[in-house]
């Protein structure tokens, strides 16, 4: 048993079965044994690889997007450049380098704010972006003001609930104990919408709260947010909760605190929460369409000009990983939100 499994088992023995969002929150964020608190899980030697770790081009193109958003905002004298869940800080470092080249005005106006709960990853981020950033536990701590916000693979790590329909009634999916080990189970009936037997619905109240806070900030001050994650554009029943360890799948109850737990992001629900907060949302697109529109192929072609055969083949693999339909290209979606009435930052809103 992992130390966290012992702790969770004791909690369940005292308080009864626990909702999935509570379980996921402990597994990922427990102050001593949480998955993100105790390690840097990114990279080939970790549990998963994210787009900024695949290629610098990802962050460069988002830096160009941020420069466009800054123009659409009317180039305020100061702007909070906020990232939620910055991992190793690679995306922000690549963005900053590009912003420095393409938009000296944004480079001068930007004040960096990183929202990160993991002490291990904060250290990595400091190494990547330097000491000029402020770190926060939640978005609420970031000062109010004009803002450009990015979040890549952040919302998939925010805990979810699941309810399952059996014989005409919805039941909360919970984690309980069976012969002293963690096991999945169902609670008594809970309220839910119309549905069919066997349906599983995912609800993400914690995600909705953060998205709504982003929306509120965009409604008060000029700004834009770019949210990238794997998920679906339209809400639909389905169980997408998954546990990952060393690049392979594990059971959700296996080795708590040592597996990454994530779920697909429901972009329709996220968009609704952003709008309810007061932001305009722009029609989301796939990561493939976004990166191609931002000049992915042209940027890789330039890098190839200086590359030998081996590097060229690596560059081509990286580009395919980011944008091919059967790799990250279609599974990942990109959603932008802006202050109400602001011009759409390219490439959103193009027909
Ligand atoms: C899957 S990693 C993505 C890292 C990075 N954005 C990237 O693309 O490489 C998730 C990140 O979100 C952070 N994180 C997870 N839950 C968080 C929370 N509730 N508040 C702030 N950061 C959180 C993790 O520590 C990690 O930095």
mmCIF file of C-alpha atoms and ligand atoms in Angstrom:
data_model
loop_
_atom_site.group_PDB
_atom_site.id
_atom_site.type_symbol
_atom_site.label_atom_id
_atom_site.label_comp_id
_atom_site.label_asym_id
_atom_site.label_seq_id
_atom_site.Cartn_x
_atom_site.Cartn_y
_atom_site.Cartn_z
ATOM 1 C CA UNK A 1 0.000 0.000 0.000
ATOM 2 C CA UNK A 2 1.207 3.528 -0.684
ATOM 3 C CA UNK A 3 1.201 5.932 2.327
ATOM 4 C CA UNK A 4 -1.699 7.783 0.718
ATOM 5 C CA UNK A 5 -3.694 4.559 0.310
ATOM 6 C CA UNK A 6 -3.332 3.939 4.057
ATOM 7 C CA UNK A 7 -4.543 7.450 4.762
ATOM 8 C CA UNK A 8 -7.487 7.287 2.342
ATOM 9 C CA UNK A 9 -8.498 3.848 3.677
ATOM 10 C CA UNK A 10 -8.596 5.288 7.201
ATOM 11 C CA UNK A 11 -10.725 8.217 6.016
ATOM 12 C CA UNK A 12 -13.175 5.862 4.286
ATOM 13 C CA UNK A 13 -13.290 3.563 7.323
ATOM 14 C CA UNK A 14 -14.280 6.586 9.454
ATOM 15 C CA UNK A 15 -16.462 8.658 7.125
ATOM 16 C CA UNK A 16 -17.715 6.115 4.561
ATOM 17 C CA UNK A 17 -17.139 5.909 0.784
ATOM 18 C CA UNK A 18 -15.712 9.036 -0.818
ATOM 19 C CA UNK A 19 -16.808 10.894 -3.961
ATOM 20 C CA UNK A 20 -14.435 10.699 -6.931
ATOM 21 C CA UNK A 21 -13.605 14.420 -6.856
ATOM 22 C CA UNK A 22 -12.542 14.147 -3.226
ATOM 23 C CA UNK A 23 -10.463 11.031 -3.986
ATOM 24 C CA UNK A 24 -8.869 12.639 -7.080
ATOM 25 C CA UNK A 25 -8.114 15.828 -5.146
ATOM 26 C CA UNK A 26 -6.256 13.833 -2.471
ATOM 27 C CA UNK A 27 -4.391 11.660 -5.000
ATOM 28 C CA UNK A 28 -3.145 14.679 -6.960
ATOM 29 C CA UNK A 29 -2.873 17.374 -4.331
ATOM 30 C CA UNK A 30 -2.462 15.884 -0.833
ATOM 31 C CA UNK A 31 0.039 18.242 0.875
ATOM 32 C CA UNK A 32 2.490 15.406 1.681
ATOM 33 C CA UNK A 33 1.726 12.473 -0.585
ATOM 34 C CA UNK A 34 -0.090 14.035 -3.568
ATOM 35 C CA UNK A 35 1.103 13.038 -7.015
ATOM 36 C CA UNK A 36 2.013 16.576 -8.101
ATOM 37 C CA UNK A 37 3.362 17.550 -4.697
ATOM 38 C CA UNK A 38 6.020 14.839 -4.608
ATOM 39 C CA UNK A 39 7.385 14.725 -8.144
ATOM 40 C CA UNK A 40 7.988 16.157 -11.587
ATOM 41 C CA UNK A 41 5.957 13.673 -13.628
ATOM 42 C CA UNK A 42 6.667 15.132 -17.079
ATOM 43 C CA UNK A 43 8.968 13.847 -19.785
ATOM 44 C CA UNK A 44 10.099 10.528 -21.170
ATOM 45 C CA UNK A 45 11.426 9.354 -17.802
ATOM 46 C CA UNK A 46 8.174 10.445 -16.074
ATOM 47 C CA UNK A 47 4.570 9.430 -16.705
ATOM 48 C CA UNK A 48 3.511 11.580 -19.684
ATOM 49 C CA UNK A 49 4.758 14.122 -22.243
ATOM 50 C CA UNK A 50 2.889 17.367 -22.955
ATOM 51 C CA UNK A 51 2.956 19.494 -26.118
ATOM 52 C CA UNK A 52 5.461 22.117 -24.855
ATOM 53 C CA UNK A 53 7.828 19.246 -24.000
ATOM 54 C CA UNK A 54 7.453 17.827 -27.531
ATOM 55 C CA UNK A 55 8.731 20.962 -29.272
ATOM 56 C CA UNK A 56 9.634 24.597 -28.610
ATOM 57 C CA UNK A 57 7.435 25.496 -31.608
ATOM 58 C CA UNK A 58 4.282 24.929 -29.534
ATOM 59 C CA UNK A 59 5.160 27.701 -27.058
ATOM 60 C CA UNK A 60 6.522 29.947 -29.804
ATOM 61 C CA UNK A 61 3.207 29.875 -31.676
ATOM 62 C CA UNK A 62 1.293 30.578 -28.473
ATOM 63 C CA UNK A 63 3.656 33.507 -27.877
ATOM 64 C CA UNK A 64 2.659 34.854 -31.298
ATOM 65 C CA UNK A 65 -0.999 34.311 -30.390
ATOM 66 C CA UNK A 66 -0.471 36.281 -27.167
ATOM 67 C CA UNK A 67 1.091 39.154 -29.137
ATOM 68 C CA UNK A 68 -2.039 39.255 -31.344
ATOM 69 C CA UNK A 69 -4.302 39.167 -28.289
ATOM 70 C CA UNK A 70 -2.346 42.088 -26.801
ATOM 71 C CA UNK A 71 -3.059 44.189 -29.917
ATOM 72 C CA UNK A 72 -6.746 43.184 -29.805
ATOM 73 C CA UNK A 73 -6.830 44.350 -26.149
ATOM 74 C CA UNK A 74 -5.601 47.806 -27.166
ATOM 75 C CA UNK A 75 -2.025 47.335 -25.868
ATOM 76 C CA UNK A 76 -2.496 48.285 -22.186
ATOM 77 C CA UNK A 77 0.585 49.613 -20.374
ATOM 78 C CA UNK A 78 0.543 46.646 -17.969
ATOM 79 C CA UNK A 79 -0.817 43.177 -18.510
ATOM 80 C CA UNK A 80 -0.791 40.117 -16.274
ATOM 81 C CA UNK A 81 0.633 37.204 -18.244
ATOM 82 C CA UNK A 82 -0.909 34.296 -16.353
ATOM 83 C CA UNK A 83 -0.344 30.575 -16.766
ATOM 84 C CA UNK A 84 -2.374 27.925 -14.933
ATOM 85 C CA UNK A 85 -0.445 24.719 -14.153
ATOM 86 C CA UNK A 86 2.830 25.598 -15.932
ATOM 87 C CA UNK A 87 4.519 22.176 -15.483
ATOM 88 C CA UNK A 88 8.236 22.648 -16.094
ATOM 89 C CA UNK A 89 7.753 26.242 -17.250
ATOM 90 C CA UNK A 90 8.686 25.286 -20.800
ATOM 91 C CA UNK A 91 5.605 26.799 -22.449
ATOM 92 C CA UNK A 92 6.073 30.122 -20.645
ATOM 93 C CA UNK A 93 9.822 30.211 -21.416
ATOM 94 C CA UNK A 94 9.182 29.577 -25.141
ATOM 95 C CA UNK A 95 6.391 32.162 -25.176
ATOM 96 C CA UNK A 96 8.567 34.803 -23.476
ATOM 97 C CA UNK A 97 11.439 34.309 -25.930
ATOM 98 C CA UNK A 98 9.059 34.740 -28.867
ATOM 99 C CA UNK A 99 7.199 37.689 -27.324
ATOM 100 C CA UNK A 100 10.572 39.392 -26.856
ATOM 101 C CA UNK A 101 11.161 39.083 -30.610
ATOM 102 C CA UNK A 102 7.716 39.800 -32.057
ATOM 103 C CA UNK A 103 6.209 42.252 -29.559
ATOM 104 C CA UNK A 104 8.591 44.451 -27.533
ATOM 105 C CA UNK A 105 5.501 46.364 -26.300
ATOM 106 C CA UNK A 106 4.011 43.216 -24.755
ATOM 107 C CA UNK A 107 7.412 42.168 -23.388
ATOM 108 C CA UNK A 108 7.608 45.544 -21.611
ATOM 109 C CA UNK A 109 4.010 45.448 -20.332
ATOM 110 C CA UNK A 110 3.889 41.803 -19.199
ATOM 111 C CA UNK A 111 3.967 40.876 -15.502
ATOM 112 C CA UNK A 112 4.267 37.127 -15.103
ATOM 113 C CA UNK A 113 1.980 35.195 -12.718
ATOM 114 C CA UNK A 114 2.198 31.412 -12.432
ATOM 115 C CA UNK A 115 -0.555 29.469 -10.687
ATOM 116 C CA UNK A 116 1.019 26.263 -9.422
ATOM 117 C CA UNK A 117 0.402 24.087 -6.373
ATOM 118 C CA UNK A 118 3.408 21.756 -6.749
ATOM 119 C CA UNK A 119 6.591 22.858 -4.909
ATOM 120 C CA UNK A 120 8.674 20.523 -7.080
ATOM 121 C CA UNK A 121 7.354 22.033 -10.289
ATOM 122 C CA UNK A 122 7.655 25.601 -8.960
ATOM 123 C CA UNK A 123 11.396 24.966 -8.660
ATOM 124 C CA UNK A 124 11.516 23.729 -12.273
ATOM 125 C CA UNK A 125 9.522 26.780 -13.372
ATOM 126 C CA UNK A 126 11.897 29.172 -11.612
ATOM 127 C CA UNK A 127 14.804 27.551 -13.461
ATOM 128 C CA UNK A 128 12.958 27.923 -16.785
ATOM 129 C CA UNK A 129 11.606 31.478 -16.544
ATOM 130 C CA UNK A 130 13.907 33.111 -14.006
ATOM 131 C CA UNK A 131 12.975 34.818 -10.735
ATOM 132 C CA UNK A 132 10.839 37.556 -12.350
ATOM 133 C CA UNK A 133 7.546 35.723 -11.868
ATOM 134 C CA UNK A 134 5.111 35.601 -8.951
ATOM 135 C CA UNK A 135 3.738 32.233 -7.896
ATOM 136 C CA UNK A 136 0.212 31.623 -6.600
ATOM 137 C CA UNK A 137 -1.775 28.665 -5.302
ATOM 138 C CA UNK A 138 -4.991 29.766 -7.023
ATOM 139 C CA UNK A 139 -6.110 32.205 -9.711
ATOM 140 C CA UNK A 140 -7.903 34.221 -7.008
ATOM 141 C CA UNK A 141 -4.495 35.353 -5.658
ATOM 142 C CA UNK A 142 -3.451 36.896 -8.993
ATOM 143 C CA UNK A 143 -3.928 40.706 -8.921
ATOM 144 C CA UNK A 144 -6.836 42.070 -10.938
ATOM 145 C CA UNK A 145 -6.068 43.891 -14.183
ATOM 146 C CA UNK A 146 -5.713 43.361 -17.927
ATOM 147 C CA UNK A 147 -4.753 39.737 -18.506
ATOM 148 C CA UNK A 148 -3.528 37.232 -21.060
ATOM 149 C CA UNK A 149 -4.014 33.739 -19.630
ATOM 150 C CA UNK A 150 -2.897 30.372 -20.969
ATOM 151 C CA UNK A 151 -3.620 26.888 -19.636
ATOM 152 C CA UNK A 152 -2.321 23.756 -21.345
ATOM 153 C CA UNK A 153 -3.332 20.402 -19.871
ATOM 154 C CA UNK A 154 -4.438 22.106 -16.671
ATOM 155 C CA UNK A 155 -8.188 21.492 -16.629
ATOM 156 C CA UNK A 156 -7.799 17.733 -17.217
ATOM 157 C CA UNK A 157 -6.077 17.534 -13.817
ATOM 158 C CA UNK A 158 -8.922 19.244 -11.941
ATOM 159 C CA UNK A 159 -11.055 16.694 -10.045
ATOM 160 C CA UNK A 160 -14.392 15.490 -11.428
ATOM 161 C CA UNK A 161 -17.482 13.689 -10.156
ATOM 162 C CA UNK A 162 -19.161 10.855 -12.002
ATOM 163 C CA UNK A 163 -22.778 9.754 -11.729
ATOM 164 C CA UNK A 164 -24.066 6.508 -13.219
ATOM 165 C CA UNK A 165 -27.641 5.587 -14.186
ATOM 166 C CA UNK A 166 -29.017 2.267 -12.972
ATOM 167 C CA UNK A 167 -32.675 1.203 -13.208
ATOM 168 C CA UNK A 168 -33.883 4.733 -13.854
ATOM 169 C CA UNK A 169 -31.903 6.401 -11.056
ATOM 170 C CA UNK A 170 -28.575 8.219 -10.897
ATOM 171 C CA UNK A 171 -25.946 7.123 -8.381
ATOM 172 C CA UNK A 172 -22.720 8.883 -7.370
ATOM 173 C CA UNK A 173 -19.629 6.829 -8.222
ATOM 174 C CA UNK A 174 -17.533 6.511 -5.076
ATOM 175 C CA UNK A 175 -14.383 4.882 -3.737
ATOM 176 C CA UNK A 176 -14.993 2.497 -0.845
ATOM 177 C CA UNK A 177 -13.273 -0.439 0.811
ATOM 178 C CA UNK A 178 -13.569 -4.099 -0.125
ATOM 179 C CA UNK A 179 -11.641 -6.591 1.972
ATOM 180 C CA UNK A 180 -9.394 -3.811 3.197
ATOM 181 C CA UNK A 181 -8.496 -2.533 -0.294
ATOM 182 C CA UNK A 182 -9.813 0.475 -2.216
ATOM 183 C CA UNK A 183 -12.648 -0.421 -4.572
ATOM 184 C CA UNK A 184 -15.095 1.459 -6.754
ATOM 185 C CA UNK A 185 -18.754 1.521 -5.822
ATOM 186 C CA UNK A 186 -22.028 3.437 -6.129
ATOM 187 C CA UNK A 187 -23.814 5.561 -3.547
ATOM 188 C CA UNK A 188 -27.542 5.793 -2.937
ATOM 189 C CA UNK A 189 -29.622 7.730 -5.531
ATOM 190 C CA UNK A 190 -28.674 11.337 -6.389
ATOM 191 C CA UNK A 191 -30.359 13.958 -8.563
ATOM 192 C CA UNK A 192 -29.496 14.103 -12.260
ATOM 193 C CA UNK A 193 -30.945 14.935 -15.683
ATOM 194 C CA UNK A 194 -32.821 12.628 -18.088
ATOM 195 C CA UNK A 195 -30.685 9.702 -19.227
ATOM 196 C CA UNK A 196 -30.511 6.035 -20.154
ATOM 197 C CA UNK A 197 -29.527 3.100 -17.981
ATOM 198 C CA UNK A 198 -25.766 2.550 -18.139
ATOM 199 C CA UNK A 199 -25.003 6.237 -18.862
ATOM 200 C CA UNK A 200 -22.116 7.815 -16.966
ATOM 201 C CA UNK A 201 -22.106 11.626 -16.643
ATOM 202 C CA UNK A 202 -19.043 13.601 -15.630
ATOM 203 C CA UNK A 203 -19.529 16.791 -13.640
ATOM 204 C CA UNK A 204 -16.669 19.130 -12.899
ATOM 205 C CA UNK A 205 -17.777 21.750 -10.367
ATOM 206 C CA UNK A 206 -14.171 22.693 -9.531
ATOM 207 C CA UNK A 207 -13.396 23.321 -13.208
ATOM 208 C CA UNK A 208 -16.553 25.387 -13.586
ATOM 209 C CA UNK A 209 -15.498 27.587 -10.654
ATOM 210 C CA UNK A 210 -12.073 28.327 -12.197
ATOM 211 C CA UNK A 211 -13.540 28.918 -15.675
ATOM 212 C CA UNK A 212 -16.126 31.244 -14.202
ATOM 213 C CA UNK A 213 -13.392 33.181 -12.344
ATOM 214 C CA UNK A 214 -11.535 33.606 -15.656
ATOM 215 C CA UNK A 215 -14.770 34.848 -17.227
ATOM 216 C CA UNK A 216 -15.316 37.347 -14.405
ATOM 217 C CA UNK A 217 -11.793 38.733 -14.782
ATOM 218 C CA UNK A 218 -12.259 39.116 -18.536
ATOM 219 C CA UNK A 219 -15.558 40.901 -17.965
ATOM 220 C CA UNK A 220 -13.876 43.496 -15.671
ATOM 221 C CA UNK A 221 -10.607 44.182 -17.517
ATOM 222 C CA UNK A 222 -9.417 43.789 -21.104
ATOM 223 C CA UNK A 223 -8.034 40.346 -21.705
ATOM 224 C CA UNK A 224 -7.972 36.993 -23.447
ATOM 225 C CA UNK A 225 -7.558 33.389 -22.355
ATOM 226 C CA UNK A 226 -6.374 30.379 -24.332
ATOM 227 C CA UNK A 227 -7.288 26.958 -22.975
ATOM 228 C CA UNK A 228 -5.823 23.836 -24.556
ATOM 229 C CA UNK A 229 -6.616 20.309 -23.438
ATOM 230 C CA UNK A 230 -7.789 16.917 -24.566
ATOM 231 C CA UNK A 231 -11.507 16.563 -24.594
ATOM 232 C CA UNK A 232 -14.745 16.916 -26.521
ATOM 233 C CA UNK A 233 -16.488 19.944 -27.981
ATOM 234 C CA UNK A 234 -19.986 18.804 -27.055
ATOM 235 C CA UNK A 235 -21.167 17.440 -23.700
ATOM 236 C CA UNK A 236 -22.008 13.725 -23.883
ATOM 237 C CA UNK A 237 -22.239 10.794 -21.458
ATOM 238 C CA UNK A 238 -19.073 8.701 -21.088
ATOM 239 C CA UNK A 239 -16.409 7.649 -18.590
ATOM 240 C CA UNK A 240 -13.103 9.365 -19.427
ATOM 241 C CA UNK A 241 -11.388 9.169 -16.024
ATOM 242 C CA UNK A 242 -7.980 7.575 -16.437
ATOM 243 C CA UNK A 243 -4.911 6.731 -14.390
ATOM 244 C CA UNK A 244 -1.447 6.867 -16.021
ATOM 245 C CA UNK A 245 1.885 5.641 -14.746
ATOM 246 C CA UNK A 246 5.106 5.454 -16.740
ATOM 247 C CA UNK A 247 3.302 6.115 -20.034
ATOM 248 C CA UNK A 248 0.828 3.243 -19.485
ATOM 249 C CA UNK A 249 -2.716 2.976 -18.115
ATOM 250 C CA UNK A 250 -3.395 1.880 -14.550
ATOM 251 C CA UNK A 251 -6.559 1.376 -12.494
ATOM 252 C CA UNK A 252 -7.916 4.481 -10.771
ATOM 253 C CA UNK A 253 -7.584 2.776 -7.357
ATOM 254 C CA UNK A 254 -4.034 1.532 -8.041
ATOM 255 C CA UNK A 255 -1.140 3.092 -6.092
ATOM 256 C CA UNK A 256 -2.881 6.361 -5.054
ATOM 257 C CA UNK A 257 -0.476 9.287 -5.132
ATOM 258 C CA UNK A 258 1.801 7.540 -7.628
ATOM 259 C CA UNK A 259 -0.466 7.630 -10.703
ATOM 260 C CA UNK A 260 -1.637 10.643 -12.656
ATOM 261 C CA UNK A 261 -5.434 10.884 -12.643
ATOM 262 C CA UNK A 262 -7.067 12.905 -15.395
ATOM 263 C CA UNK A 263 -10.258 13.130 -17.397
ATOM 264 C CA UNK A 264 -11.234 14.588 -20.737
ATOM 265 C CA UNK A 265 -12.370 18.183 -20.660
ATOM 266 C CA UNK A 266 -15.956 18.962 -21.651
ATOM 267 C CA UNK A 267 -15.382 22.153 -23.654
ATOM 268 C CA UNK A 268 -19.100 22.906 -23.892
ATOM 269 C CA UNK A 269 -19.365 22.981 -20.089
ATOM 270 C CA UNK A 270 -16.134 24.990 -19.832
ATOM 271 C CA UNK A 271 -17.425 27.511 -22.401
ATOM 272 C CA UNK A 272 -20.691 27.829 -20.499
ATOM 273 C CA UNK A 273 -18.854 28.589 -17.230
ATOM 274 C CA UNK A 274 -16.648 31.185 -18.978
ATOM 275 C CA UNK A 275 -19.720 32.846 -20.482
ATOM 276 C CA UNK A 276 -21.579 32.785 -17.173
ATOM 277 C CA UNK A 277 -18.569 34.546 -15.663
ATOM 278 C CA UNK A 278 -19.012 37.293 -18.285
ATOM 279 C CA UNK A 279 -16.528 36.506 -21.090
ATOM 280 C CA UNK A 280 -17.153 36.079 -24.812
ATOM 281 C CA UNK A 281 -16.081 32.680 -26.075
ATOM 282 C CA UNK A 282 -14.873 32.102 -29.602
ATOM 283 C CA UNK A 283 -15.677 28.946 -31.580
ATOM 284 C CA UNK A 284 -13.179 26.300 -30.371
ATOM 285 C CA UNK A 285 -10.972 24.459 -32.825
ATOM 286 C CA UNK A 286 -8.735 21.423 -32.839
ATOM 287 C CA UNK A 287 -5.091 21.811 -31.852
ATOM 288 C CA UNK A 288 -4.220 20.805 -35.423
ATOM 289 C CA UNK A 289 -6.247 23.624 -36.980
ATOM 290 C CA UNK A 290 -4.985 26.134 -34.428
ATOM 291 C CA UNK A 291 -1.295 25.284 -34.873
ATOM 292 C CA UNK A 292 -1.514 25.123 -38.681
ATOM 293 C CA UNK A 293 -3.246 28.509 -38.770
ATOM 294 C CA UNK A 294 -0.536 29.954 -36.497
ATOM 295 C CA UNK A 295 2.212 28.861 -38.926
ATOM 296 C CA UNK A 296 3.340 25.459 -37.594
ATOM 297 C CA UNK A 297 4.592 24.166 -40.944
ATOM 298 C CA UNK A 298 6.448 27.364 -41.827
ATOM 299 C CA UNK A 299 8.199 27.433 -38.436
ATOM 300 C CA UNK A 300 9.295 23.799 -38.728
ATOM 301 C CA UNK A 301 10.492 24.428 -42.287
ATOM 302 C CA UNK A 302 12.719 27.228 -40.992
ATOM 303 C CA UNK A 303 14.162 24.980 -38.299
ATOM 304 C CA UNK A 304 14.846 22.322 -40.950
ATOM 305 C CA UNK A 305 16.951 24.774 -42.957
ATOM 306 C CA UNK A 306 19.644 24.538 -40.259
ATOM 307 C CA UNK A 307 19.214 20.816 -39.534
ATOM 308 C CA UNK A 308 21.115 17.699 -40.624
ATOM 309 C CA UNK A 309 19.273 14.537 -41.673
ATOM 310 C CA UNK A 310 18.879 13.186 -38.162
ATOM 311 C CA UNK A 311 17.585 16.423 -36.699
ATOM 312 C CA UNK A 312 15.241 16.818 -39.677
ATOM 313 C CA UNK A 313 13.663 13.454 -38.977
ATOM 314 C CA UNK A 314 13.258 14.383 -35.268
ATOM 315 C CA UNK A 315 11.642 17.698 -36.247
ATOM 316 C CA UNK A 316 9.194 15.900 -38.535
ATOM 317 C CA UNK A 317 8.263 13.461 -35.784
ATOM 318 C CA UNK A 318 7.669 16.365 -33.403
ATOM 319 C CA UNK A 319 5.447 18.208 -35.873
ATOM 320 C CA UNK A 320 3.433 15.034 -36.507
ATOM 321 C CA UNK A 321 3.058 14.465 -32.758
ATOM 322 C CA UNK A 322 1.628 17.943 -32.257
ATOM 323 C CA UNK A 323 -0.686 18.141 -35.237
ATOM 324 C CA UNK A 324 -1.464 14.778 -36.875
ATOM 325 C CA UNK A 325 -5.105 13.742 -36.654
ATOM 326 C CA UNK A 326 -4.253 10.429 -35.001
ATOM 327 C CA UNK A 327 -1.798 11.976 -32.503
ATOM 328 C CA UNK A 328 -2.456 15.179 -30.526
ATOM 329 C CA UNK A 329 -3.984 17.060 -33.480
ATOM 330 C CA UNK A 330 -7.651 16.117 -33.139
ATOM 331 C CA UNK A 331 -7.924 14.935 -29.540
ATOM 332 C CA UNK A 332 -6.710 18.297 -28.206
ATOM 333 C CA UNK A 333 -9.003 21.295 -28.535
ATOM 334 C CA UNK A 334 -8.272 25.003 -28.230
ATOM 335 C CA UNK A 335 -10.774 27.428 -26.754
ATOM 336 C CA UNK A 336 -10.298 31.178 -26.575
ATOM 337 C CA UNK A 337 -12.256 33.573 -24.409
ATOM 338 C CA UNK A 338 -12.053 37.364 -24.502
ATOM 339 C CA UNK A 339 -13.463 40.414 -22.814
ATOM 340 C CA UNK A 340 -16.958 41.135 -24.155
ATOM 341 C CA UNK A 341 -16.951 42.893 -27.508
ATOM 342 C CA UNK A 342 -13.177 42.703 -27.997
ATOM 343 C CA UNK A 343 -11.917 41.970 -31.534
ATOM 344 C CA UNK A 344 -11.177 38.224 -31.989
ATOM 345 C CA UNK A 345 -7.472 37.428 -31.755
ATOM 346 C CA UNK A 346 -6.370 35.483 -34.867
ATOM 347 C CA UNK A 347 -7.060 32.654 -35.790
ATOM 348 C CA UNK A 348 -10.404 32.609 -33.968
ATOM 349 C CA UNK A 349 -13.491 33.965 -35.610
ATOM 350 C CA UNK A 350 -12.091 33.431 -39.133
ATOM 351 C CA UNK A 351 -14.495 31.835 -41.639
HETATM 352 C C1 LIG B 1 -0.435 17.879 -16.860
HETATM 353 S S1 LIG B 1 0.553 19.074 -16.081
HETATM 354 C C2 LIG B 1 0.682 20.223 -17.443
HETATM 355 C C3 LIG B 1 1.903 21.055 -17.345
HETATM 356 C C4 LIG B 1 2.128 22.113 -18.421
HETATM 357 N N1 LIG B 1 1.017 22.991 -18.598
HETATM 358 C C5 LIG B 1 2.514 21.482 -19.726
HETATM 359 O O1 LIG B 1 1.754 21.599 -20.691
HETATM 360 O O2 LIG B 1 3.591 20.875 -19.784
HETATM 361 C C6 LIG B 1 -0.562 19.848 -14.962
HETATM 362 C C7 LIG B 1 -0.015 21.048 -14.231
HETATM 363 O O3 LIG B 1 -1.038 21.626 -13.417
HETATM 364 C C8 LIG B 1 -0.564 21.732 -12.070
HETATM 365 N N2 LIG B 1 -1.749 21.594 -11.219
HETATM 366 C C9 LIG B 1 -2.514 20.495 -11.030
HETATM 367 N N3 LIG B 1 -3.565 20.797 -10.232
HETATM 368 C C10 LIG B 1 -3.460 22.112 -9.930
HETATM 369 C C11 LIG B 1 -4.247 23.016 -9.165
HETATM 370 N N4 LIG B 1 -5.364 22.615 -8.554
HETATM 371 N N5 LIG B 1 -3.860 24.299 -9.091
HETATM 372 C C12 LIG B 1 -2.735 24.719 -9.735
HETATM 373 N N6 LIG B 1 -1.947 23.908 -10.473
HETATM 374 C C13 LIG B 1 -2.297 22.628 -10.563
HETATM 375 C C14 LIG B 1 0.447 20.623 -11.957
HETATM 376 O O4 LIG B 1 1.296 20.738 -10.858
HETATM 377 C C15 LIG B 1 1.138 20.759 -13.301
HETATM 378 O O5 LIG B 1 2.017 21.857 -13.314
#
